[in-house]
mmCIF file of C-alpha atoms and ligand atoms in Angstrom:
data_model
loop_
_atom_site.group_PDB
_atom_site.id
_atom_site.type_symbol
_atom_site.label_atom_id
_atom_site.label_comp_id
_atom_site.label_asym_id
_atom_site.label_seq_id
_atom_site.Cartn_x
_atom_site.Cartn_y
_atom_site.Cartn_z
ATOM 1 C CA MET H 233 -22.276 -17.490 19.872
ATOM 2 C CA ALA H 234 -20.697 -18.898 16.994
ATOM 3 C CA LEU H 235 -16.567 -19.728 16.776
ATOM 4 C CA PRO H 236 -14.866 -16.405 15.229
ATOM 5 C CA PRO H 237 -13.141 -16.824 12.051
ATOM 6 C CA ASN H 238 -9.668 -17.745 11.181
ATOM 7 C CA VAL H 239 -8.515 -14.243 10.131
ATOM 8 C CA HIS H 240 -5.057 -14.036 8.902
ATOM 9 C CA ASP H 241 -4.526 -16.760 6.477
ATOM 10 C CA ALA H 242 -4.843 -15.530 2.721
ATOM 11 C CA GLU H 243 -7.023 -17.092 0.096
ATOM 12 C CA PRO H 244 -4.770 -19.971 -1.704
ATOM 13 C CA ILE H 245 -2.995 -19.624 -4.711
ATOM 14 C CA PRO H 246 -4.793 -21.046 -7.632
ATOM 15 C CA ALA H 247 -3.753 -23.712 -8.626
ATOM 16 C CA ALA H 248 -2.500 -22.813 -11.985
ATOM 17 C CA ALA H 249 0.161 -21.166 -9.627
ATOM 18 C CA ARG H 250 1.854 -25.131 -9.105
ATOM 19 C CA ASP H 251 2.293 -25.921 -12.707
ATOM 20 C CA ALA H 252 4.602 -22.893 -13.255
ATOM 21 C CA ILE H 253 6.741 -23.202 -10.583
ATOM 22 C CA ASP H 254 7.186 -27.228 -11.363
ATOM 23 C CA ALA H 255 8.317 -25.765 -14.493
ATOM 24 C CA LEU H 256 11.211 -23.111 -12.891
ATOM 25 C CA MET H 257 12.001 -26.122 -10.349
ATOM 26 C CA GLN H 258 12.715 -27.852 -13.535
ATOM 27 C CA SER H 259 14.507 -25.742 -15.401
ATOM 28 C CA GLY H 260 16.159 -23.875 -12.828
ATOM 29 C CA ASP H 261 15.340 -20.564 -14.298
ATOM 30 C CA LEU H 262 14.539 -18.660 -11.740
ATOM 31 C CA PHE H 263 16.365 -15.375 -12.293
ATOM 32 C CA ARG H 264 14.596 -12.927 -14.204
ATOM 33 C CA TYR H 265 16.955 -11.709 -16.610
ATOM 34 C CA THR H 266 18.730 -15.669 -17.873
ATOM 35 C CA ALA H 267 15.572 -16.436 -20.261
ATOM 36 C CA SER H 268 15.740 -14.374 -23.792
ATOM 37 C CA GLU H 269 12.589 -13.572 -23.673
ATOM 38 C CA ASN H 270 8.959 -14.084 -22.255
ATOM 39 C CA ALA H 271 10.382 -14.307 -18.168
ATOM 40 C CA PRO H 272 7.580 -14.653 -15.727
ATOM 41 C CA VAL H 273 9.002 -11.465 -14.431
ATOM 42 C CA THR H 274 8.429 -9.643 -17.708
ATOM 43 C CA LEU H 275 5.503 -11.113 -18.102
ATOM 44 C CA LEU H 276 3.804 -10.051 -14.935
ATOM 45 C CA GLU H 277 5.158 -5.888 -15.726
ATOM 46 C CA GLN H 278 3.390 -6.367 -19.179
ATOM 47 C CA GLU H 279 0.352 -7.977 -17.592
ATOM 48 C CA TYR H 280 -0.163 -5.716 -14.822
ATOM 49 C CA ALA H 281 0.624 -2.873 -16.449
ATOM 50 C CA GLU H 282 -2.192 -3.277 -19.141
ATOM 51 C CA LEU H 283 -4.898 -4.503 -15.611
ATOM 52 C CA LEU H 284 -3.559 -0.905 -14.521
ATOM 53 C CA GLY H 285 -4.101 1.468 -17.482
ATOM 54 C CA CYS H 286 -0.257 2.298 -17.852
ATOM 55 C CA LYS H 287 2.710 2.385 -19.984
ATOM 56 C CA PHE H 288 5.330 0.952 -17.890
ATOM 57 C CA ALA H 289 5.657 -1.928 -14.931
ATOM 58 C CA LEU H 290 8.909 -2.687 -13.290
ATOM 59 C CA ALA H 291 8.572 -5.498 -10.475
ATOM 60 C CA VAL H 292 10.870 -5.785 -7.725
ATOM 61 C CA SER H 293 11.032 -7.144 -3.950
ATOM 62 C CA SER H 294 8.961 -5.095 -2.186
ATOM 63 C CA CYS H 295 6.878 -1.905 -1.947
ATOM 64 C CA SER H 296 9.203 0.006 -0.162
ATOM 65 C CA ALA H 297 11.967 -0.867 -2.491
ATOM 66 C CA ALA H 298 9.681 0.424 -5.097
ATOM 67 C CA LEU H 299 9.246 3.756 -3.735
ATOM 68 C CA PHE H 300 12.933 3.929 -2.637
ATOM 69 C CA LEU H 301 13.615 3.440 -5.797
ATOM 70 C CA SER H 302 10.786 5.866 -7.166
ATOM 71 C CA LEU H 303 12.569 8.617 -4.586
ATOM 72 C CA LYS H 304 15.665 8.048 -6.306
ATOM 73 C CA ALA H 305 14.276 8.066 -10.414
ATOM 74 C CA LEU H 306 13.261 11.312 -9.390
ATOM 75 C CA GLY H 307 16.443 12.423 -9.227
ATOM 76 C CA LEU H 308 16.493 13.821 -6.035
ATOM 77 C CA PRO H 309 19.100 16.066 -4.271
ATOM 78 C CA ARG H 310 20.664 14.268 -1.117
ATOM 79 C CA ASP H 311 18.458 16.410 1.987
ATOM 80 C CA ALA H 312 15.520 16.699 -0.578
ATOM 81 C CA ARG H 313 12.490 17.545 1.402
ATOM 82 C CA VAL H 314 9.625 14.816 0.849
ATOM 83 C CA LEU H 315 5.682 15.138 2.211
ATOM 84 C CA ILE H 316 4.589 11.746 3.422
ATOM 85 C CA PRO H 317 0.992 11.362 5.828
ATOM 86 C CA ALA H 318 1.556 11.095 9.299
ATOM 87 C CA PHE H 319 -0.253 8.310 9.565
ATOM 88 C CA THR H 320 0.756 5.249 7.595
ATOM 89 C CA PHE H 321 3.752 2.028 7.978
ATOM 90 C CA ALA H 322 6.999 2.599 9.159
ATOM 91 C CA ALA H 323 8.633 1.901 5.569
ATOM 92 C CA VAL H 324 6.868 4.662 4.033
ATOM 93 C CA PRO H 325 9.910 7.529 6.002
ATOM 94 C CA SER H 326 12.509 4.683 5.938
ATOM 95 C CA SER H 327 12.728 4.625 2.120
ATOM 96 C CA VAL H 328 12.114 8.728 2.411
ATOM 97 C CA VAL H 329 14.920 7.723 5.080
ATOM 98 C CA HIS H 330 17.383 4.504 2.403
ATOM 99 C CA ALA H 331 16.782 7.570 -0.295
ATOM 100 C CA ASP H 332 19.087 10.363 1.504
ATOM 101 C CA CYS H 333 16.270 12.454 1.386
ATOM 102 C CA VAL H 334 14.232 14.284 4.340
ATOM 103 C CA PRO H 335 10.260 13.529 5.323
ATOM 104 C CA VAL H 336 7.998 15.733 6.576
ATOM 105 C CA LEU H 337 4.845 14.971 8.173
ATOM 106 C CA CYS H 338 1.501 15.761 7.706
ATOM 107 C CA GLU H 339 -1.708 15.633 10.017
ATOM 108 C CA VAL H 340 -4.083 13.529 9.120
ATOM 109 C CA ALA H 341 -7.773 14.017 9.835
ATOM 110 C CA ASP H 342 -9.878 11.526 11.144
ATOM 111 C CA ASN H 343 -11.627 10.090 8.491
ATOM 112 C CA TYR H 344 -7.685 8.082 8.300
ATOM 113 C CA ARG H 345 -6.875 11.125 5.024
ATOM 114 C CA ILE H 346 -3.949 13.918 4.910
ATOM 115 C CA ASP H 347 -5.337 16.702 6.201
ATOM 116 C CA MET H 348 -5.353 19.794 2.968
ATOM 117 C CA ALA H 349 -5.392 22.647 5.611
ATOM 118 C CA ASP H 350 -1.593 20.819 7.566
ATOM 119 C CA PHE H 351 -0.772 19.389 3.018
ATOM 120 C CA GLU H 352 -1.278 22.345 1.648
ATOM 121 C CA ALA H 353 0.768 24.518 4.266
ATOM 122 C CA LYS H 354 3.380 22.276 4.174
ATOM 123 C CA LEU H 355 3.967 21.951 0.866
ATOM 124 C CA ASP H 356 6.625 24.981 0.335
ATOM 125 C CA GLY H 357 10.547 23.812 0.128
ATOM 126 C CA VAL H 358 8.813 19.820 -0.283
ATOM 127 C CA GLN H 359 10.441 18.825 -3.127
ATOM 128 C CA ALA H 360 8.309 15.177 -3.556
ATOM 129 C CA VAL H 361 5.038 13.608 -1.825
ATOM 130 C CA ILE H 362 4.196 10.307 -1.618
ATOM 131 C CA ILE H 363 0.730 9.865 -1.138
ATOM 132 C CA SER H 364 0.399 6.823 0.858
ATOM 133 C CA HIS H 365 -2.808 5.350 1.110
ATOM 134 C CA MET H 366 -3.061 3.623 4.464
ATOM 135 C CA ARG H 367 -4.986 0.946 4.513
ATOM 136 C CA GLY H 368 -6.257 2.068 1.256
ATOM 137 C CA HIS H 369 -8.129 4.714 2.245
ATOM 138 C CA THR H 370 -7.636 7.082 -1.252
ATOM 139 C CA SER H 371 -7.307 10.842 -0.088
ATOM 140 C CA ASP H 372 -7.731 14.066 -1.573
ATOM 141 C CA MET H 373 -6.124 12.899 -5.196
ATOM 142 C CA ASP H 374 -7.942 16.070 -7.023
ATOM 143 C CA ALA H 375 -7.192 18.399 -3.904
ATOM 144 C CA ILE H 376 -3.024 17.129 -3.618
ATOM 145 C CA MET H 377 -2.219 17.153 -7.655
ATOM 146 C CA ALA H 378 -4.108 20.155 -8.335
ATOM 147 C CA LEU H 379 -1.531 21.844 -5.484
ATOM 148 C CA CYS H 380 1.087 19.197 -6.759
ATOM 149 C CA ASP H 381 0.862 20.289 -10.484
ATOM 150 C CA ALA H 382 0.630 23.655 -9.586
ATOM 151 C CA ARG H 383 4.147 24.203 -7.251
ATOM 152 C CA GLY H 384 5.594 21.283 -10.374
ATOM 153 C CA ILE H 385 6.046 18.552 -7.311
ATOM 154 C CA PRO H 386 6.213 14.833 -7.865
ATOM 155 C CA VAL H 387 3.646 12.622 -6.287
ATOM 156 C CA VAL H 388 3.874 9.116 -5.344
ATOM 157 C CA GLU H 389 1.212 7.525 -4.942
ATOM 158 C CA ASP H 390 2.236 4.457 -2.293
ATOM 159 C CA ALA H 391 -1.070 2.487 -3.397
ATOM 160 C CA ALA H 392 0.842 -0.550 -1.273
ATOM 161 C CA HIS H 393 -2.521 -1.640 0.198
ATOM 162 C CA SER H 394 -4.799 -0.098 -3.151
ATOM 163 C CA LEU H 395 -5.145 -2.786 -5.206
ATOM 164 C CA GLY H 396 -8.120 -2.250 -6.790
ATOM 165 C CA THR H 397 -9.457 0.765 -6.046
ATOM 166 C CA THR H 398 -10.705 3.846 -8.336
ATOM 167 C CA TRP H 399 -10.667 7.476 -7.841
ATOM 168 C CA ASN H 400 -13.129 8.934 -10.560
ATOM 169 C CA GLY H 401 -13.241 5.353 -12.140
ATOM 170 C CA LYS H 402 -8.933 5.783 -12.560
ATOM 171 C CA ASN H 403 -7.115 3.112 -10.983
ATOM 172 C CA ILE H 404 -5.271 4.344 -7.853
ATOM 173 C CA GLY H 405 -1.584 4.507 -8.609
ATOM 174 C CA THR H 406 -2.117 6.133 -11.952
ATOM 175 C CA ILE H 407 -3.337 9.460 -11.095
ATOM 176 C CA GLY H 408 0.476 10.379 -9.689
ATOM 177 C CA LYS H 409 3.800 10.197 -11.399
ATOM 178 C CA VAL H 410 4.259 6.930 -10.141
ATOM 179 C CA GLY H 411 2.755 4.488 -8.224
ATOM 180 C CA CYS H 412 4.059 1.629 -6.124
ATOM 181 C CA PHE H 413 1.613 -1.392 -4.770
ATOM 182 C CA SER H 414 3.089 -4.616 -2.083
ATOM 183 C CA PHE H 415 2.339 -8.469 -2.650
ATOM 184 C CA GLN H 416 3.436 -8.581 1.022
ATOM 185 C CA SER H 417 1.169 -11.191 2.621
ATOM 186 C CA TYR H 418 -1.563 -9.077 3.563
ATOM 187 C CA LYS H 419 -2.225 -7.323 0.674
ATOM 188 C CA MET H 420 -4.606 -8.081 -2.208
ATOM 189 C CA VAL H 421 -2.641 -9.819 -4.029
ATOM 190 C CA ASN H 422 0.119 -12.514 -2.271
ATOM 191 C CA ALA H 423 3.294 -13.691 -2.742
ATOM 192 C CA GLY H 424 5.025 -13.118 0.710
ATOM 193 C CA GLU H 425 7.172 -10.618 -0.137
ATOM 194 C CA GLY H 426 7.010 -8.200 -3.277
ATOM 195 C CA GLY H 427 6.411 -4.959 -5.299
ATOM 196 C CA ILE H 428 5.856 -3.083 -8.004
ATOM 197 C CA LEU H 429 6.123 0.442 -9.522
ATOM 198 C CA ILE H 430 4.063 1.850 -12.946
ATOM 199 C CA THR H 431 4.332 4.973 -14.792
ATOM 200 C CA ASP H 432 3.865 6.236 -17.490
ATOM 201 C CA ASP H 433 7.275 7.646 -17.614
ATOM 202 C CA ALA H 434 9.327 6.159 -20.143
ATOM 203 C CA ASP H 435 12.468 7.976 -18.851
ATOM 204 C CA LEU H 436 11.450 7.044 -15.084
ATOM 205 C CA VAL H 437 11.124 3.729 -15.322
ATOM 206 C CA ALA H 438 14.008 3.758 -17.328
ATOM 207 C CA ARG H 439 16.198 4.728 -14.221
ATOM 208 C CA ALA H 440 14.586 2.903 -12.050
ATOM 209 C CA ALA H 441 14.826 -0.222 -14.046
ATOM 210 C CA ILE H 442 18.531 0.201 -13.597
ATOM 211 C CA MET H 443 18.939 0.737 -10.361
ATOM 212 C CA SER H 444 17.078 -1.944 -9.486
ATOM 213 C CA GLY H 445 19.819 -4.259 -10.641
ATOM 214 C CA ALA H 446 18.941 -4.377 -14.950
ATOM 215 C CA TYR H 447 22.886 -4.589 -15.303
ATOM 216 C CA GLU H 448 25.141 -4.413 -18.428
ATOM 217 C CA HIS H 449 22.375 -4.767 -21.226
ATOM 218 C CA ASN H 450 19.988 -7.173 -19.183
ATOM 219 C CA TRP H 451 17.370 -3.473 -19.634
ATOM 220 C CA LYS H 452 17.006 -4.658 -23.514
ATOM 221 C CA LYS H 453 14.904 -7.132 -21.303
ATOM 222 C CA HIS H 454 12.189 -3.991 -20.118
ATOM 223 C CA LYS H 455 10.019 -3.479 -23.186
ATOM 224 C CA GLY H 456 6.861 -0.839 -23.962
ATOM 225 C CA PRO H 457 3.244 -1.386 -23.179
ATOM 226 C CA HIS H 458 1.801 -5.412 -25.225
ATOM 227 C CA GLY H 459 6.076 -6.434 -24.723
ATOM 228 C CA GLU H 460 6.732 -3.965 -28.172
ATOM 229 C CA ASN H 461 10.173 -2.357 -28.531
ATOM 230 C CA THR H 462 9.596 1.695 -27.718
ATOM 231 C CA PRO H 463 11.705 3.816 -28.846
ATOM 232 C CA ASP H 464 11.602 6.390 -25.912
ATOM 233 C CA LEU H 465 12.541 3.528 -23.698
ATOM 234 C CA GLU H 466 15.087 2.216 -25.516
ATOM 235 C CA GLN H 467 17.079 5.748 -25.705
ATOM 236 C CA ALA H 468 16.589 6.163 -21.950
ATOM 237 C CA PHE H 469 18.040 3.250 -20.836
ATOM 238 C CA ALA H 470 21.011 3.937 -23.275
ATOM 239 C CA LYS H 471 21.548 7.528 -21.331
ATOM 240 C CA TRP H 472 21.988 5.791 -18.082
ATOM 241 C CA GLN H 473 23.871 2.967 -18.630
ATOM 242 C CA ASN H 474 26.689 2.991 -15.734
ATOM 243 C CA GLN H 475 25.397 6.391 -14.718
ATOM 244 C CA LEU H 476 23.350 4.746 -11.929
ATOM 245 C CA PRO H 477 24.364 2.512 -8.880
ATOM 246 C CA LEU H 478 22.566 -1.008 -8.728
ATOM 247 C CA TYR H 479 20.874 -1.262 -5.493
ATOM 248 C CA ASN H 480 19.919 -5.220 -6.687
ATOM 249 C CA LEU H 481 16.042 -5.075 -6.100
ATOM 250 C CA ARG H 482 15.277 -7.657 -8.268
ATOM 251 C CA MET H 483 12.274 -9.979 -8.519
ATOM 252 C CA SER H 484 13.163 -13.462 -8.361
ATOM 253 C CA ASN H 485 10.697 -15.425 -11.284
ATOM 254 C CA LEU H 486 9.250 -17.709 -8.404
ATOM 255 C CA SER H 487 7.581 -14.583 -7.125
ATOM 256 C CA ALA H 488 6.144 -13.546 -10.461
ATOM 257 C CA ALA H 489 4.364 -17.360 -10.800
ATOM 258 C CA VAL H 490 2.661 -17.102 -7.891
ATOM 259 C CA ILE H 491 1.216 -13.007 -8.801
ATOM 260 C CA ARG H 492 0.302 -13.368 -11.940
ATOM 261 C CA PRO H 493 -2.372 -16.071 -11.600
ATOM 262 C CA GLN H 494 -3.502 -14.311 -9.040
ATOM 263 C CA LEU H 495 -4.290 -10.995 -10.990
ATOM 264 C CA PRO H 496 -7.146 -12.560 -12.956
ATOM 265 C CA GLU H 497 -8.974 -13.063 -9.467
ATOM 266 C CA LEU H 498 -9.002 -9.382 -8.261
ATOM 267 C CA ALA H 499 -12.053 -8.643 -9.811
ATOM 268 C CA ARG H 500 -14.019 -10.913 -7.567
ATOM 269 C CA ARG H 501 -11.634 -10.300 -4.906
ATOM 270 C CA VAL H 502 -12.197 -6.318 -4.535
ATOM 271 C CA ARG H 503 -15.949 -6.707 -5.261
ATOM 272 C CA ASP H 504 -16.512 -9.463 -1.924
ATOM 273 C CA GLY H 505 -13.684 -7.230 0.179
ATOM 274 C CA LEU H 506 -16.725 -4.138 -0.766
ATOM 275 C CA ALA H 507 -19.422 -5.503 -0.031
ATOM 276 C CA ASN H 508 -18.224 -7.844 3.144
ATOM 277 C CA HIS H 509 -16.381 -4.152 4.941
ATOM 278 C CA ASP H 510 -19.668 -2.452 4.258
ATOM 279 C CA TYR H 511 -21.827 -5.118 5.644
ATOM 280 C CA VAL H 512 -19.277 -4.247 8.963
ATOM 281 C CA ALA H 513 -19.458 -0.821 8.759
ATOM 282 C CA GLU H 514 -22.730 -1.053 8.534
ATOM 283 C CA ARG H 515 -23.582 -2.646 11.581
ATOM 284 C CA LEU H 516 -21.058 -0.832 13.365
ATOM 285 C CA ASN H 517 -22.597 1.936 12.410
ATOM 286 C CA ALA H 518 -25.302 1.444 13.990
ATOM 287 C CA SER H 519 -24.340 1.611 16.801
ATOM 288 C CA PRO H 520 -23.792 4.906 18.787
ATOM 289 C CA PHE H 521 -20.015 3.973 20.065
ATOM 290 C CA PHE H 522 -18.572 2.946 16.572
ATOM 291 C CA ASP H 523 -17.964 5.607 14.020
ATOM 292 C CA VAL H 524 -16.973 4.019 10.625
ATOM 293 C CA PRO H 525 -15.787 6.791 8.102
ATOM 294 C CA ALA H 526 -17.505 6.931 5.036
ATOM 295 C CA PRO H 527 -15.190 7.266 1.351
ATOM 296 C CA LEU H 528 -15.233 10.046 -0.203
ATOM 297 C CA ASP H 529 -17.556 10.803 -3.710
ATOM 298 C CA PRO H 530 -15.117 9.796 -6.271
ATOM 299 C CA GLU H 531 -13.649 6.733 -4.539
ATOM 300 C CA ARG H 532 -14.634 3.105 -5.120
ATOM 301 C CA ARG H 533 -12.353 1.362 -2.121
ATOM 302 C CA ALA H 534 -11.260 -2.227 -2.470
ATOM 303 C CA PRO H 535 -10.355 -3.569 1.639
ATOM 304 C CA ASP H 536 -9.465 -6.126 3.272
ATOM 305 C CA SER H 537 -9.758 -4.873 6.450
ATOM 306 C CA ILE H 538 -12.297 -2.429 8.601
ATOM 307 C CA GLN H 539 -10.991 0.697 10.289
ATOM 308 C CA PHE H 540 -13.400 2.390 12.666
ATOM 309 C CA ASN H 541 -13.471 5.105 15.377
ATOM 310 C CA LEU H 542 -14.543 4.596 19.170
ATOM 311 C CA VAL H 543 -16.670 7.528 19.624
ATOM 312 C CA ASN H 544 -16.439 9.857 22.925
ATOM 313 C CA LEU H 545 -15.018 6.071 24.818
ATOM 314 C CA SER H 546 -11.827 7.197 27.571
ATOM 315 C CA GLU H 547 -8.072 5.266 26.844
ATOM 316 C CA ALA H 548 -8.961 3.337 29.437
ATOM 317 C CA GLN H 549 -12.390 2.176 28.152
ATOM 318 C CA THR H 550 -10.398 1.995 24.775
ATOM 319 C CA ARG H 551 -7.439 -0.596 26.331
ATOM 320 C CA ALA H 552 -10.891 -1.952 27.939
ATOM 321 C CA PHE H 553 -13.164 -2.274 24.726
ATOM 322 C CA ALA H 554 -9.967 -4.666 22.679
ATOM 323 C CA ALA H 555 -9.439 -6.638 25.589
ATOM 324 C CA ALA H 556 -12.981 -7.624 25.070
ATOM 325 C CA ALA H 557 -12.963 -8.472 21.768
ATOM 326 C CA GLU H 558 -9.552 -10.096 21.811
ATOM 327 C CA ALA H 559 -11.065 -12.413 24.929
ATOM 328 C CA LYS H 560 -14.018 -13.096 22.731
ATOM 329 C CA GLY H 561 -11.466 -14.388 19.806
ATOM 330 C CA VAL H 562 -11.656 -10.909 17.487
ATOM 331 C CA LYS H 563 -7.914 -9.329 17.164
ATOM 332 C CA VAL H 564 -8.570 -4.804 17.318
ATOM 333 C CA GLN H 565 -5.067 -3.040 16.924
ATOM 334 C CA VAL H 566 -5.589 0.245 18.580
ATOM 335 C CA PHE H 567 -2.820 2.038 16.233
ATOM 336 C CA GLY H 568 -1.982 4.199 19.021
ATOM 337 C CA LEU H 569 -2.339 2.233 22.027
ATOM 338 C CA SER H 570 0.349 -1.004 21.516
ATOM 339 C CA THR H 571 4.274 -0.825 22.179
ATOM 340 C CA ASP H 572 6.132 0.072 19.305
ATOM 341 C CA ASN H 573 3.253 0.326 16.534
ATOM 342 C CA ALA H 574 4.999 0.619 13.525
ATOM 343 C CA ARG H 575 1.934 2.819 12.465
ATOM 344 C CA ALA H 576 2.640 5.729 15.388
ATOM 345 C CA PHE H 577 5.013 8.260 13.944
ATOM 346 C CA TRP H 578 6.041 8.285 17.181
ATOM 347 C CA ASN H 579 8.102 4.969 17.353
ATOM 348 C CA TRP H 580 9.820 6.744 14.152
ATOM 349 C CA GLN H 581 12.263 7.468 16.300
ATOM 350 C CA PHE H 582 15.142 6.559 13.121
ATOM 351 C CA LEU H 583 13.973 9.804 11.895
ATOM 352 C CA GLY H 584 15.134 12.205 15.127
ATOM 353 C CA GLU H 585 13.223 14.988 16.658
ATOM 354 C CA GLN H 586 9.865 15.956 15.343
ATOM 355 C CA PRO H 587 7.216 18.447 15.744
ATOM 356 C CA ASP H 588 3.924 17.232 17.171
ATOM 357 C CA LEU H 589 0.773 15.794 15.381
ATOM 358 C CA PRO H 590 -1.661 16.061 17.809
ATOM 359 C CA GLN H 591 -4.946 15.436 15.091
ATOM 360 C CA THR H 592 -2.994 12.204 14.033
ATOM 361 C CA ARG H 593 -1.779 11.458 17.178
ATOM 362 C CA ALA H 594 -5.356 11.925 18.711
ATOM 363 C CA MET H 595 -7.003 9.769 16.143
ATOM 364 C CA LEU H 596 -4.872 7.533 16.241
ATOM 365 C CA MET H 597 -5.772 6.754 20.125
ATOM 366 C CA LYS H 598 -9.197 5.492 19.274
ATOM 367 C CA ALA H 599 -8.403 4.011 15.241
ATOM 368 C CA CYS H 600 -9.525 0.369 15.504
ATOM 369 C CA ASP H 601 -8.087 -2.467 12.541
ATOM 370 C CA VAL H 602 -9.737 -5.167 12.214
ATOM 371 C CA ARG H 603 -8.667 -7.648 9.616
ATOM 372 C CA LEU H 604 -11.446 -8.841 7.226
ATOM 373 C CA PRO H 605 -9.827 -11.815 4.833
ATOM 374 C CA VAL H 606 -12.203 -11.012 1.447
ATOM 375 C CA ARG H 607 -12.881 -14.890 1.857
ATOM 376 C CA LEU H 608 -15.061 -14.862 4.939
ATOM 377 C CA THR H 609 -18.731 -15.312 4.859
ATOM 378 C CA ARG H 610 -21.548 -13.369 6.123
ATOM 379 C CA ALA H 611 -21.953 -16.002 8.804
ATOM 380 C CA GLU H 612 -18.392 -15.246 9.963
ATOM 381 C CA LEU H 613 -18.810 -11.722 9.270
ATOM 382 C CA ASP H 614 -21.355 -11.131 11.742
ATOM 383 C CA VAL H 615 -19.850 -13.479 13.955
ATOM 384 C CA ILE H 616 -17.040 -10.530 14.353
ATOM 385 C CA ALA H 617 -19.647 -7.398 14.626
ATOM 386 C CA ASP H 618 -21.770 -9.602 17.027
ATOM 387 C CA ILE H 619 -18.590 -9.937 18.993
ATOM 388 C CA LEU H 620 -17.948 -5.672 18.697
ATOM 389 C CA LEU H 621 -20.511 -4.456 19.466
ATOM 390 C CA ALA H 622 -20.263 -6.891 22.360
ATOM 391 C CA ALA H 623 -17.386 -5.874 23.460
ATOM 392 C CA ALA H 624 -18.164 -2.343 22.916
ATOM 393 C CA GLU H 625 -21.474 -2.774 25.096
ATOM 394 C CA GLU H 626 -19.503 -4.532 27.889
ATOM 395 C CA THR H 627 -16.883 -1.922 28.504
ATOM 396 C CA ILE H 628 -20.044 0.750 28.354
ATOM 397 C CA SER H 629 -22.066 -1.488 30.960
ATOM 398 C CA LYS H 630 -19.356 -1.620 33.127
ATOM 399 C CA ALA H 631 -17.845 2.033 32.520
ATOM 400 C CA ALA H 632 -21.197 2.798 34.302
ATOM 401 C CA ALA H 633 -22.076 0.527 36.542
HETATM 402 C C1 LIG L 25 2.266 -2.785 3.100
HETATM 403 C C2 LIG L 25 3.058 -1.833 3.299
HETATM 404 C C3 LIG L 25 3.868 -1.160 2.839
HETATM 405 C C4 LIG L 25 5.091 -1.718 2.908
HETATM 406 O O1 LIG L 25 5.243 -2.533 1.754
HETATM 407 P P1 LIG L 25 6.063 -3.750 1.687
HETATM 408 O O2 LIG L 25 6.492 -5.038 0.148
HETATM 409 O O3 LIG L 25 5.518 -5.223 3.044
HETATM 410 O O4 LIG L 25 7.920 -3.280 1.416
HETATM 411 C C5 LIG L 25 4.196 0.354 2.831
HETATM 412 N N1 LIG L 25 2.678 0.868 2.612
HETATM 413 C C6 LIG L 25 1.339 0.361 3.266
HETATM 414 C C7 LIG L 25 0.555 1.224 2.807
HETATM 415 C C8 LIG L 25 1.406 -0.852 3.128
HETATM 416 O O5 LIG L 25 -0.027 -1.224 3.906
#
């Protein structure tokens, strides 16, 4: 069998980033608000809003910061209840706690998407919702928006892992009131760290920008679509001047210089990532031991990893499968089985006592996660699929012996 590929490294950063970084090194102009106009962070915000098809973007230090600022910008009172899926990264409930709100967890189904019956049952008394499209799996946004719009509940999309995903042809992150994205290294665009929030709401972005650290009159460097002055935005900034705390969660020009040249690569990365994922999914789904859940009808995915459920394997067999795959060179994360996993809700002990979520728990005990960077070749994908299939065969035949 050929050697398993390295699935940890990202793609090289486009060469254009080096020139931009050299220029910044020369000038020392690393702070987004020093230049009178056209700072790399400002240009990134304009380009990102255009790419996604929305009015405003605010670049910040991480997706977690974007989620926190979204909740603050919604003006939620202390102890407001915020509904989140129980399958997400620990940063999501953490952002709710950081905003002095109380997370309410709802069940997630076997296909990694929000269980709509439990979602609806838990909506009463909730003042905001964060839809975390975990690992880029899109929950039923039509049903979610209908339920939330009917009750006037704002929806924040955690699109950290969904850049390039569409729902009925619309970009994920533009369906709710706010969309939040990550530029951490394991996401579709890699700056090591970084995040951005997008919205069409001038008041919301003005509040978020001030709280992100647009102190004094730095807000005047934030513009509307295509870098133009927008009366709505100026009025909103003037209204909120001196009214809000400054949390200083800004992005540095260096990060923006790393991100901007990657945006033109996005379409290719999405196309390759989806083709790679679907190729491995088809090979795994041909085996009785694997179930790779299908996307929802309106959803076009942009994956850089694959998730699958093991079919009818005991916990001991699931552990044996993961160990066999690892011995052959493919790291499989079973979300619920590794110690202290940050995606298993029972490890979010900072939340205090929580009701159990048996459906999500059962899913996490069998759901496997394997990285599939978009740069992998067909031959490399075959090595990964062969190893996973062989590990399952080996586990089952040992159990039968
Ligand atoms: C990565 C990730 C985050 C956190 O993003 P940071 O930029 O590291 O704060 C939040 N939610 C999901 C679904 C993620 O995948």
